[in-house]
Phi, psi and omega in degrees: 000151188256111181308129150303132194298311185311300171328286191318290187314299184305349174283287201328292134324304176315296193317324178269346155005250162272013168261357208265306182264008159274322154337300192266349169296326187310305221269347182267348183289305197286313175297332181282348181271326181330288174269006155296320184267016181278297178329293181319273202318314190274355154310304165339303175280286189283050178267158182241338179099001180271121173303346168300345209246326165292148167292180191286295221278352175325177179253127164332293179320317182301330190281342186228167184246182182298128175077008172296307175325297177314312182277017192256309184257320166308342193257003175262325164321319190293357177244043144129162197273145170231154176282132178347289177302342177270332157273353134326317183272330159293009182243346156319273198318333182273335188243028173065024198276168159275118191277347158241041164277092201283001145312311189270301151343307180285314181247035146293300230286299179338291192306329202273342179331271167316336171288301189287000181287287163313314182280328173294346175295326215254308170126011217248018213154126156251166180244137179261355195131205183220153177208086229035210200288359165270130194284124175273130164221175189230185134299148172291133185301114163125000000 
C-alpha cells in the first residue's frame, strides 16, 4: 500500500526537526563551556591575593611578587643552611600560609628548587649538600 503524501511529508519535517534541535543542543553544550571558562577568568583577574581567599589547586607563583621568595630564603639562610624543606615552611610562615598544608609545602618546595638553584648558578646561594633527599643550602661564606 502506498503512504499518503501527508504522512511521507509529516516524516519529513519530524527529521528536520529533530536535527534541528540536536543543532541547538550542540550549540548550548558549547555556550555553556563557554561561559565556564569566562566565569573562570574573572575569577582570576579578581583574586585579591590574600591567601585565605584562593583555593587549594591556585598556582604558587600568583602568591608571591619577583624576588620574593629568595629574599625569603635568604633571610632564613642567615642563622645558618637549611634544608628545601624547612625554607618552604619559612617562607609558608612568612607569608601567612598554613605551614602544615604539606600539598602546598611540597610544591612551594618544588618550586623553590629551580629558584635556589638559579641564585647558587649566580654565586648568591651555596648548595651544601643532602639531608636524606632535601637539598641543604647556605649563604656564601666570605
Amino acid at each position: 500500500m502506498t503512504e499518503i503524501r501527508t504522512v511521507t511529508t509529516l516524516r519529513s519535517k519530524r527529521e528536520e526537526i529533530v536535527s534541528s534541535i540536536k543543532l541547538y543542543e550542540d550549540r548550548i553544550k558549547q555556550a555553556r563551556a563557554d561561559l565556564a571558562h569566562v566565569n573562570a577568568c574573572i575569577k582570576i583577574f579578581e583574586a585579591s591575593g590574600d591567601p585565605e581567599d584562593m583555593p587549594r589547586y591556585v598556582d604558587v607563583y600568583r602568591l608571591f611578587k619577583r624576588g620574593e621568595q629568595i629574599a625569603l630564603c635568604k633571610e632564613a639562610l642567615a642563622s645558618g643552611p637549611k634544608s628545601t624543606r624547612e625554607l618552604a615552611l619559612h617562607v609558608m610562615g612568612a607569608k601567612g600560609l598554613d605551614v602544615g598544608d604539606k600539598v602546598l609545602a611540597k610544591a612551594l618546595a618544588a618550586q623553590l628548587i629551580h629558584a635556589l638553584r638559579m641564585q647558587a648558578s649566580r654565586g648568591k646561594i651555596e648548595r651544601v649538600g643532602k639531608k636524606g633527599t632535601a637539598l641543604m643550602w647556605r649563604l656564601p661564606s666570605g
